[in-house]
Coordinates of C-alpha atoms in Angstrom, one line a residue:
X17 CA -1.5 -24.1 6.8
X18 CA 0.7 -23.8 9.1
X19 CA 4.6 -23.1 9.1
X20 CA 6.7 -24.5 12.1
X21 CA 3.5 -25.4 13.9
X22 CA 2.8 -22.3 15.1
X23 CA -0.4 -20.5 14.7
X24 CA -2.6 -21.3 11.7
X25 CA -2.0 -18.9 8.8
X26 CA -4.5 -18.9 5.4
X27 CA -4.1 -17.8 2.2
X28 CA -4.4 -14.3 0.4
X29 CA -7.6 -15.9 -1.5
X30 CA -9.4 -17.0 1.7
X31 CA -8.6 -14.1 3.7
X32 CA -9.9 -12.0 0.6
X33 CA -13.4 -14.0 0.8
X34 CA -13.5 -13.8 5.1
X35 CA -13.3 -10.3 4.7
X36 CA -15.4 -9.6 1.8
X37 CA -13.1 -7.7 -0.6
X38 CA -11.1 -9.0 -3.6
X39 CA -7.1 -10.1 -2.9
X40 CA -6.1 -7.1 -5.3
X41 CA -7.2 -5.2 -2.2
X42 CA -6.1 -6.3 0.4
X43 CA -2.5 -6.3 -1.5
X44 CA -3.1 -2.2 -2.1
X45 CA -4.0 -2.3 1.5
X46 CA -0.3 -3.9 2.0
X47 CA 1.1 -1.9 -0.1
X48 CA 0.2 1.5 2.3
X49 CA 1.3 -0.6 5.4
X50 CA -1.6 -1.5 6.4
X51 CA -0.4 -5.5 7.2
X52 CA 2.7 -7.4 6.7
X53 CA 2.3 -10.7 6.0
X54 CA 3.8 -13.3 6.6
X55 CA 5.9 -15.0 3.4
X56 CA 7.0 -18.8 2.1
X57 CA 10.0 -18.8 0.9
X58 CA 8.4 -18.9 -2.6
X59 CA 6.7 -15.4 -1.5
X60 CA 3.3 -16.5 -1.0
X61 CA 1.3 -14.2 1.4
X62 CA 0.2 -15.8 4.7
X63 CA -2.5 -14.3 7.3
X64 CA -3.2 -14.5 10.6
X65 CA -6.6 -14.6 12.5
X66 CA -5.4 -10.9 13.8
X67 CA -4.8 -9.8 10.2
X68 CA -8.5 -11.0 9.1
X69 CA -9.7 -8.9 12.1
X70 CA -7.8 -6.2 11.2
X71 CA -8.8 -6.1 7.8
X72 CA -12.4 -6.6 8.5
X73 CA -12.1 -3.3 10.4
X74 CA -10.6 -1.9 7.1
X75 CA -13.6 -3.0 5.1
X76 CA -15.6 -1.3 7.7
X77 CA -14.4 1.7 7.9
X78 CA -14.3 2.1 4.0
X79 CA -18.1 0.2 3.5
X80 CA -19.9 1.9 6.5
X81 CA -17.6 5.6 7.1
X82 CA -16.4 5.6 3.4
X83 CA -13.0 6.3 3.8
X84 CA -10.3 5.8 1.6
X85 CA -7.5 3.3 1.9
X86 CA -4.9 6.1 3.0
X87 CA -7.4 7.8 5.3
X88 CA -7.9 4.1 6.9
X89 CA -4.7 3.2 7.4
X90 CA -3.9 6.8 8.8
X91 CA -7.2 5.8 11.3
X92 CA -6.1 3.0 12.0
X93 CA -2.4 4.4 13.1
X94 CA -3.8 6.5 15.2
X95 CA -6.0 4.0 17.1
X96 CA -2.8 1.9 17.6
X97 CA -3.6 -0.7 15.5
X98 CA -1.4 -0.8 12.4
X99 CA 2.2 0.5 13.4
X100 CA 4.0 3.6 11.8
X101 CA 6.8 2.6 9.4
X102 CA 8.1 5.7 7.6
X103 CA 9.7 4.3 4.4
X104 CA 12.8 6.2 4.3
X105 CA 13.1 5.4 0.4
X106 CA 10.1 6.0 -0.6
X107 CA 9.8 9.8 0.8
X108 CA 13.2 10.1 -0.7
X109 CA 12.2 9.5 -4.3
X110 CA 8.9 11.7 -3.7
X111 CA 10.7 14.5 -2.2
X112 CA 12.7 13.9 -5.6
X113 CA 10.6 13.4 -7.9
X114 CA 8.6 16.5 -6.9
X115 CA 11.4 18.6 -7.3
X116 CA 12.6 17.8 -10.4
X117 CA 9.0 18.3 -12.0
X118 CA 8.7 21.6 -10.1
X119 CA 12.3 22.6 -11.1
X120 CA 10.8 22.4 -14.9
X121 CA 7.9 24.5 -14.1
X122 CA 5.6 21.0 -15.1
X123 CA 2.6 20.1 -13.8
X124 CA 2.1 16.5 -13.2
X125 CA -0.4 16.0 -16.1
X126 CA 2.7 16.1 -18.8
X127 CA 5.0 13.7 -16.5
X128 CA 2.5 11.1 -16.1
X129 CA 1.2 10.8 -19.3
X130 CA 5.4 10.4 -20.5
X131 CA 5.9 7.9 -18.1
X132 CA 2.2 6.1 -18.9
X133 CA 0.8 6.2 -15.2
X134 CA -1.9 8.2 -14.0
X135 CA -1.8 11.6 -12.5
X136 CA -3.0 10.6 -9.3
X137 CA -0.4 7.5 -8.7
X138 CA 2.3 10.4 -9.6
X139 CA 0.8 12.4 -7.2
X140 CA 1.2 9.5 -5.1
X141 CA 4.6 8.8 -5.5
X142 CA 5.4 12.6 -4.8
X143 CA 3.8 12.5 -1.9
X144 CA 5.1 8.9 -0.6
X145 CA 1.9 7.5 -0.1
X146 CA 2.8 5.0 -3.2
X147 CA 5.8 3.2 -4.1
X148 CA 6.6 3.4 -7.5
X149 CA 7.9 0.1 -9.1
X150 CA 11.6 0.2 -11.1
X151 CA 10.0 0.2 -14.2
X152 CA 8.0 3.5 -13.9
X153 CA 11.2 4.9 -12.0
X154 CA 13.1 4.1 -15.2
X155 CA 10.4 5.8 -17.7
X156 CA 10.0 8.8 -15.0
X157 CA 14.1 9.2 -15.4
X158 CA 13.8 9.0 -18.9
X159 CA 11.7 12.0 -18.7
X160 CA 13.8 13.6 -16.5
X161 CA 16.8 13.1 -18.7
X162 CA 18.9 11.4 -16.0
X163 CA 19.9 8.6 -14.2
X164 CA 16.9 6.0 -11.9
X165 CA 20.3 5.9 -9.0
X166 CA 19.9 10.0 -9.3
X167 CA 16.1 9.5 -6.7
X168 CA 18.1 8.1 -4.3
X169 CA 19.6 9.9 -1.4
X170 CA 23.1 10.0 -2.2
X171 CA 24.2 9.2 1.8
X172 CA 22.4 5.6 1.2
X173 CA 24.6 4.6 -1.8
X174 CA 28.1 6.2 0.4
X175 CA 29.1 2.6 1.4
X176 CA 32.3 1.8 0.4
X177 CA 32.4 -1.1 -1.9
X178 CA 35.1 -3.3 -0.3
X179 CA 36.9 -6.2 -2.9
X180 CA 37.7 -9.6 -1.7
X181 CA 41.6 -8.4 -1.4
X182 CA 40.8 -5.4 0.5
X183 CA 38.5 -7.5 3.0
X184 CA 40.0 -8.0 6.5
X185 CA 40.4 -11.3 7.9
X186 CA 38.7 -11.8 11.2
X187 CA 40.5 -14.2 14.2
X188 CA 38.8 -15.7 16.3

């Protein structure tokens, strides 16, 4: 395939069997910002030849050194080869998340079996190394006894909401 004539991109599903590892992982390899892919406009994934290499080094490392996915793409930042992109967001909710539980004296066994994940993805999401999806935001504020907008850092939502009569006209 390849979009705009540029350089040839393939398919989650061949990618997966290039590098030896199923698509579900290379997605949870996404997921911790280990590649960005390329999307269709109906949202399909699309790799390059430097992604395959990339994640070829991924299986690697995990295969032959036995790390983990975080400890890979931690590696991997350091050696240059997948760039840092602090999600802003994502640490926000953690640092959140983590506080309310601690506020209540919890550990995160009780939290995570309300909400119906696993103890580690809520250690996870605490720590920002996983993004948690709005459902499990909504069952974790449930718990919580409060509103899904109360994770968010209150200076992202201070944008003032401007009406179509309040907007001002541009000249040109």
């Amino acid at each position: 395939m390849k979009p705009n004539g540029a350089k040839p991109y393939l398919k989650i599903g061949d990618v997966a069997r290039m590098v030896g590892v199923s698509p579900s992982v290379i997605r949870s390899w996404e997921s911790l910002g280990l590649t960005q892919p390329h999307r269709t406009e109906s949202k399909y994934r699309l790799y390059t030849a430097d992604d395959v290499k990339l994640l070829k080094r991924a299986r690697f490392l995990r295969r032959v050194r036995g790390l983990n996915a975080p400890a890979i793409v931690e590696l991997l930042k350091r050696e240059g080869l997948v760039r840092s992109s602090p999600n802003g967001a994502a640490a926000a909710i953690g640092a959140r998340l983590r506080q309310l539980r601690i506020r209540r004296g919890l550990s995160l066994a009780p939290v995570a079996k309300a909400a119906g994940i696993s103890v580690g993805f809520l250690s996870a999401i605490e720590r920002s190394q996983m993004s948690a999806s709005i459902g499990t935001l909504r069952r974790l504020a449930r718990f919580y006894k409060t509103n899904i907008l109360d994770f968010f850092d209150p200076a992202e939502s201070g944008r003032r909401l401007v009406r179509p009569n309040e907007r001002k006209v541009l000249e040109a």
